[in-house]
Amino acid sequence: MIITNKTKLNLVIGRPLVHSQSPLLHNFLYKLLGINAVLLAQAHTDLTLLINLIKELPIKLTAVTMPYKERVIKYLDAASSEVAALKAVNTIINKDNKLHGYNTDIDGIAFALRNIELEGKSILILGAGGAARALGYYLKNNNAKLFWLNRTKKKAAELANLFGGDVITNAEQIRSNVIINATSIGMLPNHNISPLPDYQFEQDQVVFDMVYNPVKTQMLKSAMKGKAHTISGINMFIGQGIKQIELLTNNAIDTKSIVSRLKKFLEKNQ
Ligand code: NAP
């Protein structure tokens, strides 16, 4: 895509943004889908200034990452039901200078788990931060049986209270059909560690790691050895990004033709 006087500017805001892959994902898809826009990273420390910028320029799409996911809520004119439930925003769409907040992490989770039967299944969730909260919301709506395991037990208890399920203290305590890592353990540069270093994964288990850099985490490698079905966090990342672009253009994207190309591109450029 050639940048012209008609090219629109979108942003990802957060701090620090050194590991953000949103510019890669968005700019690849803009080119592929013929969208005359560019997305740039903006790590300014003054959130009020960033919000004014979004309104003044104006910026149509702003992807929001840590530490602004909660803090942007007070600047919104409207929020989706997911934002109201999760108290976290990862996308702002500027419609006629009114800021609308969305949480497309839910769409990312739905995309990653689209082929997995969840109803009535026992799901072990590792972690109790923002990603685990989005997971709890999605899994509750899919009638799964939840088990929460987190370093800080109190936070696991809070999510069990919100979305149902039991708090456990050891992964071996239950027989899980699906295991999901929603902690940051295994992320680059600490990619040689797993949240379940001694766990024996089995063939009939599904193992989803929300960490997406690296694509093949230590936990997924162990799960592969046990012949479990594995899902990389890159699927969630792609799903949440595609939904952001659908919100931007108001058009549905046919994912079938683009997902494998996008995955290869992101993996190569991580
Ligand atoms: P967060 O709110 O900061 O929560 C981090 C979680 O990890 C907490 O449960 C924390 O436990 C746990 N944790 C961190 N370091 C630990 C350690 N050394 N030992 C044990 N537990 C540890 O972060 P988040 O936003 O939920 O993100 C969690 C992960 O999900 C990150 O890797 C992020 O990249 C990934 N994510 C991926 C996508 C995607 O699109 N694939 C989207 C969102 C997030 P405590 O409660 O005890 O502190």
XYZ file of C-alpha atoms and ligand atoms in Angstrom:
318
model
C 0.000 0.000 0.000
C 1.375 3.408 -0.983
C 0.994 6.063 1.717
C -0.939 9.018 0.272
C -2.774 12.085 1.592
C -5.796 9.809 2.072
C -3.992 7.319 4.340
C -5.590 7.132 7.800
C -3.575 6.830 11.005
C -4.502 4.258 13.687
C -2.649 3.706 16.957
C -1.738 1.142 19.566
C -1.284 2.781 22.970
C 0.382 1.238 26.027
C 3.709 1.267 27.853
C 6.206 -0.158 27.099
C 5.303 -1.242 23.577
C 8.569 -2.984 22.684
C 6.877 -6.415 22.530
C 3.635 -5.245 20.890
C 2.935 -7.099 17.671
C -0.188 -5.058 16.885
C 1.622 -2.892 14.272
C 2.820 -6.059 12.484
C -0.635 -7.646 12.503
C -2.596 -4.534 11.533
C -0.251 -3.286 8.837
C -0.029 -6.772 7.265
C -3.832 -7.051 7.191
C -4.379 -3.480 5.946
C -2.173 -4.300 2.962
C -3.828 -7.671 2.346
C -7.366 -6.258 2.632
C -6.657 -3.009 0.728
C -7.350 -0.713 3.701
C -5.641 2.665 3.182
C -4.384 3.055 6.766
C -1.306 2.561 8.883
C -1.101 1.612 12.584
C 1.731 3.025 14.700
C 2.788 2.402 18.316
C 2.470 5.309 20.763
C 3.877 4.785 24.265
C 3.341 8.304 25.638
C 2.993 8.481 29.430
C 0.171 11.039 29.424
C -3.109 9.195 28.762
C -5.220 12.382 28.708
C -2.989 13.749 25.966
C -3.374 10.507 23.990
C -7.164 10.650 24.301
C -7.183 14.288 23.122
C -5.028 13.239 20.173
C -7.495 10.448 19.279
C -10.302 13.022 19.206
C -8.453 15.895 17.552
C -6.719 14.159 14.650
C -9.060 12.095 14.659
C -7.865 8.475 15.040
C -10.565 5.952 14.017
C -9.086 2.831 15.657
C -6.947 2.691 18.783
C -5.724 -0.658 20.091
C -5.175 -0.451 23.855
C -2.740 -2.519 25.852
C -1.237 -2.511 29.374
C -1.276 -0.379 31.494
C -4.174 1.506 29.867
C -6.785 -1.252 29.477
C -8.656 -0.205 32.643
C -7.616 3.436 32.775
C -9.179 4.393 29.407
C -12.700 3.444 30.574
C -13.386 6.820 32.155
C -12.780 8.560 28.800
C -15.350 6.483 26.864
C -18.733 7.698 25.626
C -20.028 4.140 25.197
C -18.861 0.657 26.167
C -19.768 -2.850 24.979
C -21.315 -5.392 27.357
C -17.940 -7.220 27.490
C -16.226 -4.027 28.667
C -18.901 -3.556 31.325
C -18.371 -7.140 32.551
C -14.574 -7.217 32.370
C -13.764 -3.597 33.240
C -11.091 -3.688 30.533
C -10.868 -2.240 27.009
C -8.532 -3.292 24.206
C -10.110 -1.320 21.359
C -11.447 2.227 20.973
C -13.398 3.146 17.853
C -13.917 6.862 17.295
C -17.372 7.378 15.769
C -18.077 11.069 15.034
C -15.841 12.076 17.933
C -17.572 9.725 20.393
C -15.273 7.053 21.818
C -16.704 3.516 21.848
C -14.851 0.875 23.891
C -14.696 -2.852 23.094
C -12.901 -5.911 24.406
C -11.960 -8.111 21.453
C -9.831 -10.425 23.661
C -13.121 -12.342 24.058
C -13.313 -12.726 20.262
C -9.673 -13.845 20.281
C -10.444 -16.541 22.871
C -13.511 -17.640 20.874
C -11.379 -17.860 17.728
C -8.625 -19.885 19.457
C -11.161 -22.318 20.960
C -13.560 -22.396 17.984
C -13.073 -26.134 17.336
C -13.062 -27.268 20.979
C -16.095 -28.715 22.748
C -16.355 -26.836 26.073
C -19.802 -27.586 27.441
C -19.556 -29.661 30.625
C -15.777 -30.068 30.224
C -13.338 -29.553 33.109
C -11.119 -26.592 32.336
C -8.031 -25.787 34.370
C -7.181 -22.069 34.224
C -3.665 -21.089 35.287
C -3.537 -17.425 36.345
C -6.026 -14.853 37.597
C -5.075 -11.584 35.861
C -6.816 -9.730 33.022
C -6.473 -12.551 30.474
C -7.882 -15.110 32.948
C -10.808 -12.791 33.645
C -11.691 -12.636 29.910
C -11.364 -16.420 29.785
C -13.681 -16.854 32.785
C -16.300 -14.674 31.095
C -16.132 -16.667 27.864
C -16.036 -20.111 29.488
C -18.895 -19.346 31.848
C -21.024 -18.431 28.822
C -20.053 -21.797 27.311
C -21.126 -23.802 30.385
C -17.698 -25.245 31.149
C -16.632 -26.485 34.626
C -13.896 -24.171 35.816
C -10.920 -24.841 38.089
C -8.724 -21.907 39.049
C -5.044 -22.164 39.991
C -3.002 -19.043 40.693
C 0.099 -18.040 42.659
C -2.025 -15.518 44.587
C -4.933 -17.669 45.752
C -7.085 -14.685 46.721
C -7.212 -13.496 43.091
C -8.247 -16.981 41.912
C -11.010 -16.957 44.548
C -12.243 -13.583 43.238
C -12.583 -14.956 39.696
C -14.225 -18.182 40.936
C -16.688 -15.965 42.745
C -17.416 -13.975 39.573
C -17.546 -16.768 37.000
C -18.097 -19.923 39.054
C -15.862 -22.954 39.604
C -13.413 -24.060 42.287
C -10.003 -22.870 43.396
C -7.365 -25.609 43.482
C -3.759 -25.568 44.646
C -2.259 -28.318 42.494
C -2.931 -29.180 38.823
C -2.876 -32.920 39.631
C -5.855 -32.477 41.955
C -8.293 -32.815 39.055
C -8.623 -34.568 35.712
C -8.711 -31.658 33.215
C -10.049 -31.937 29.682
C -8.608 -28.540 28.791
C -5.648 -26.704 30.366
C -5.179 -22.998 29.665
C -2.178 -20.899 30.625
C -3.306 -17.337 31.349
C -0.156 -16.424 33.308
C 2.774 -14.622 31.728
C 5.088 -17.572 32.481
C 6.935 -18.719 29.358
C 6.951 -15.345 27.590
C 10.111 -14.101 25.910
C 12.781 -13.534 27.178
C 11.916 -16.168 29.872
C 10.810 -18.701 27.277
C 12.502 -21.748 28.830
C 10.079 -22.032 31.736
C 6.618 -23.566 31.968
C 3.790 -22.873 34.441
C 3.447 -26.698 34.785
C 7.048 -27.960 34.597
C 6.412 -31.504 35.926
C 2.920 -32.159 34.613
C 2.290 -35.287 32.507
C 0.087 -34.166 29.619
C -2.113 -36.767 27.971
C -3.344 -37.529 24.488
C -6.991 -36.632 25.079
C -6.232 -33.221 26.611
C -6.398 -29.809 24.934
C -3.657 -27.380 25.985
C -4.024 -23.687 25.102
C -1.226 -21.263 25.991
C -2.333 -17.617 25.823
C 1.332 -16.567 25.610
C 2.050 -15.840 21.927
C 5.719 -14.951 21.950
C 7.220 -17.481 21.395
C 4.548 -19.229 19.329
C 5.704 -22.634 20.635
C 6.103 -22.167 24.381
C 7.784 -24.569 26.795
C 4.361 -25.693 28.044
C 3.153 -26.418 24.493
C 6.352 -28.374 23.788
C 5.729 -30.593 26.848
C 2.069 -31.001 25.849
C 3.153 -32.081 22.348
C 5.422 -34.732 23.898
C 2.346 -36.103 25.688
C 0.500 -35.985 22.321
C -2.082 -33.506 23.663
C -3.898 -31.203 21.208
C -2.116 -27.825 21.442
C -3.276 -24.282 20.646
C -0.844 -21.361 20.552
C -1.736 -17.899 21.855
C -0.987 -16.611 18.356
C -4.512 -17.805 17.419
C -6.048 -15.600 20.113
C -3.854 -12.679 19.083
C -4.977 -13.059 15.457
C -8.645 -13.431 16.487
C -8.638 -10.274 18.603
C -6.871 -8.287 15.850
C -9.239 -9.439 13.103
C -12.207 -8.360 15.221
C -10.574 -4.930 15.736
C -10.354 -4.485 11.964
C -13.963 -5.659 11.532
C -14.999 -2.958 14.025
C -12.960 -0.417 12.048
C -14.421 -1.255 8.628
C -17.851 -2.603 9.637
C -17.199 -5.559 7.314
C -16.784 -9.230 8.191
C -13.379 -10.690 7.274
C -13.163 -14.153 5.706
C -10.509 -15.631 7.996
C -10.012 -18.907 6.095
C -7.913 -17.414 3.346
C -5.671 -15.247 5.550
C -4.975 -16.982 8.871
C -2.153 -19.302 7.793
C -0.381 -16.484 5.872
C -0.713 -14.146 8.848
C 0.552 -16.816 11.285
C 3.640 -17.463 9.152
C 4.306 -13.735 8.855
C 3.994 -13.090 12.610
C 6.115 -16.116 13.510
C 8.858 -15.046 11.087
C 8.936 -11.477 12.407
C 8.649 -12.137 16.174
P -1.669 -9.909 34.340
O -2.995 -9.297 34.530
O -0.453 -9.169 34.732
O -1.678 -11.344 35.096
C -0.515 -12.129 35.141
C -0.828 -13.480 35.746
O 0.370 -14.281 35.695
C -1.250 -13.422 37.215
O -2.161 -14.473 37.467
C 0.087 -13.690 37.945
O -0.056 -14.270 39.212
C 0.716 -14.701 37.018
N 2.180 -14.724 37.127
C 3.045 -13.827 36.599
N 4.315 -14.175 36.896
C 4.237 -15.323 37.630
C 5.196 -16.168 38.222
N 6.503 -15.915 38.125
N 4.777 -17.280 38.882
C 3.441 -17.548 38.980
N 2.476 -16.765 38.440
C 2.870 -15.665 37.770
O -1.439 -10.273 32.785
P -2.560 -10.650 31.698
O -2.961 -9.436 30.957
O -3.590 -11.474 32.367
O -1.696 -11.535 30.665
C -1.301 -12.857 30.991
C -0.669 -13.500 29.759
O -1.643 -13.614 28.725
C 0.488 -12.684 29.173
O 1.511 -13.561 28.783
C -0.104 -12.032 27.949
O 0.842 -11.816 26.914
C -1.100 -13.108 27.525
N -2.155 -12.534 26.694
C -2.231 -12.994 25.423
C -3.181 -12.482 24.577
C -3.261 -13.009 23.169
O -3.854 -12.339 22.322
N -2.720 -14.198 22.910
C -4.072 -11.473 25.025
C -3.986 -11.031 26.352
C -2.998 -11.563 27.180
P -0.360 -13.352 40.531
O -1.822 -13.070 40.508
O 0.048 -14.228 41.660
O 0.484 -12.125 40.387
